[in-house]
XYZ file of C-alpha atoms in Angstrom:
137
model
C 0.000 0.000 0.000
C 2.799 2.430 0.917
C 4.535 1.867 -2.423
C 1.333 2.532 -4.360
C 0.588 5.688 -2.371
C 4.062 6.983 -3.270
C 3.677 5.986 -6.930
C 6.327 3.271 -6.675
C 6.288 -0.101 -8.387
C 5.890 -3.150 -6.122
C 7.742 -6.421 -6.752
C 5.921 -9.494 -5.431
C 8.081 -12.603 -5.109
C 5.515 -15.386 -5.291
C 5.064 -18.189 -2.798
C 7.236 -21.289 -2.917
C 6.343 -24.346 -0.849
C 9.102 -26.939 -0.783
C 9.922 -29.621 1.719
C 6.691 -29.115 3.662
C 4.949 -31.850 5.572
C 1.207 -32.429 5.690
C -0.363 -31.845 9.105
C -0.988 -35.586 9.430
C 2.648 -36.494 8.694
C 3.854 -33.742 11.000
C 1.647 -34.951 13.867
C 2.713 -38.564 13.387
C 6.377 -37.610 13.215
C 6.809 -39.006 9.700
C 9.502 -37.382 7.560
C 7.336 -37.532 4.425
C 7.217 -34.295 2.475
C 4.618 -32.892 0.108
C 5.619 -32.309 -3.524
C 6.905 -28.773 -4.190
C 4.316 -26.141 -5.120
C 4.926 -22.785 -6.735
C 2.472 -19.906 -7.040
C 1.872 -18.659 -10.575
C 1.244 -15.088 -11.688
C -2.354 -15.977 -12.566
C -2.949 -17.376 -9.055
C -1.420 -14.280 -7.456
C -3.541 -11.988 -9.643
C -6.682 -13.944 -8.706
C -5.863 -13.678 -5.001
C -5.182 -9.942 -5.235
C -8.482 -9.387 -7.060
C -10.272 -11.423 -4.397
C -8.754 -9.189 -1.696
C -9.949 -6.060 -3.531
C -13.427 -7.560 -3.974
C -13.679 -8.545 -0.291
C -12.585 -5.065 0.794
C -15.187 -3.456 -1.468
C -17.953 -5.750 -0.160
C -17.117 -4.737 3.405
C -17.201 -1.045 2.463
C -13.430 -0.642 2.712
C -12.204 1.316 -0.296
C -8.578 1.536 0.848
C -7.226 -0.767 -1.875
C -4.658 1.148 -3.906
C -5.053 -1.117 -6.938
C -7.942 -2.717 -8.816
C -8.696 -5.033 -11.746
C -7.508 -2.354 -14.194
C -4.139 -1.759 -12.521
C -1.259 -2.336 -14.916
C 0.944 -5.246 -13.811
C 3.885 -7.207 -15.173
C 4.165 -10.978 -14.867
C 7.660 -12.457 -14.920
C 8.761 -16.079 -15.189
C 12.209 -17.664 -15.046
C 13.981 -14.294 -15.410
C 17.582 -14.679 -16.511
C 17.068 -18.077 -18.114
C 16.766 -18.882 -21.806
C 13.048 -19.546 -21.297
C 12.199 -16.315 -19.489
C 8.751 -14.846 -20.100
C 7.523 -11.301 -19.482
C 3.865 -10.344 -19.927
C 2.218 -7.016 -19.196
C -1.488 -6.397 -18.733
C -4.117 -5.431 -16.230
C -4.406 -7.459 -13.061
C -7.564 -8.987 -14.521
C -5.832 -9.898 -17.810
C -3.013 -11.610 -15.924
C -5.514 -13.946 -14.210
C -5.945 -15.555 -17.637
C -2.275 -15.518 -18.671
C -0.116 -18.648 -18.503
C 3.587 -17.953 -18.097
C 4.575 -21.613 -18.016
C 6.670 -23.344 -15.364
C 7.973 -21.573 -12.213
C 9.509 -19.447 -10.774
C 7.165 -16.458 -11.144
C 7.119 -12.873 -9.857
C 4.586 -10.077 -10.225
C 5.131 -6.334 -10.448
C 2.252 -4.027 -9.560
C 3.102 -0.810 -11.342
C 2.968 2.560 -9.664
C 3.295 5.808 -11.582
C 4.719 4.924 -14.980
C 6.916 7.035 -17.213
C 6.004 7.151 -20.935
C 9.284 5.341 -21.759
C 8.340 2.525 -19.378
C 4.989 2.187 -21.121
C 6.700 2.072 -24.529
C 8.847 -0.799 -23.280
C 5.884 -2.615 -21.723
C 4.111 -2.584 -25.103
C 6.690 -5.133 -26.259
C 5.371 -7.559 -23.637
C 1.673 -6.618 -23.699
C -1.038 -9.235 -23.404
C -3.246 -6.630 -25.110
C -1.567 -3.569 -26.688
C -4.784 -1.536 -26.248
C -4.375 -1.811 -22.466
C -0.932 -0.213 -22.600
C -2.092 2.482 -25.022
C -4.962 3.341 -22.664
C -2.511 3.601 -19.750
C -0.240 5.722 -21.938
C -3.055 8.121 -22.830
C -3.746 8.631 -19.100
C -0.068 9.451 -18.440
C 0.250 11.855 -21.364
C -2.868 13.867 -20.474
């Protein structure tokens, strides 16, 4: 929230669950671990939208982002198979970036040059152009 209020971008490193035991195995003292699980950008976007929706239902309008907030989904950055996708939070709920590891950037105030660059990775170029028109006016 503080980043958004200051116009800063927010990097979300998504959840990784490795070497975790089920409650049953933990209680029985068995050293049997669950398979690794990694949160995807689409899951994170869905959860963030659910938070916004729940806040709105309870009359709390303090959310600093919404379904139309421009975000960037990142997967396997630095590898040969890296993927970068830019779109609204809602668009990213329907975007598959492939295998893990994923991160999500919730954009703050964007510079026109940043928006030009994000067009290269846009899920929908119209979304970026709309964001650009808001910045330029």
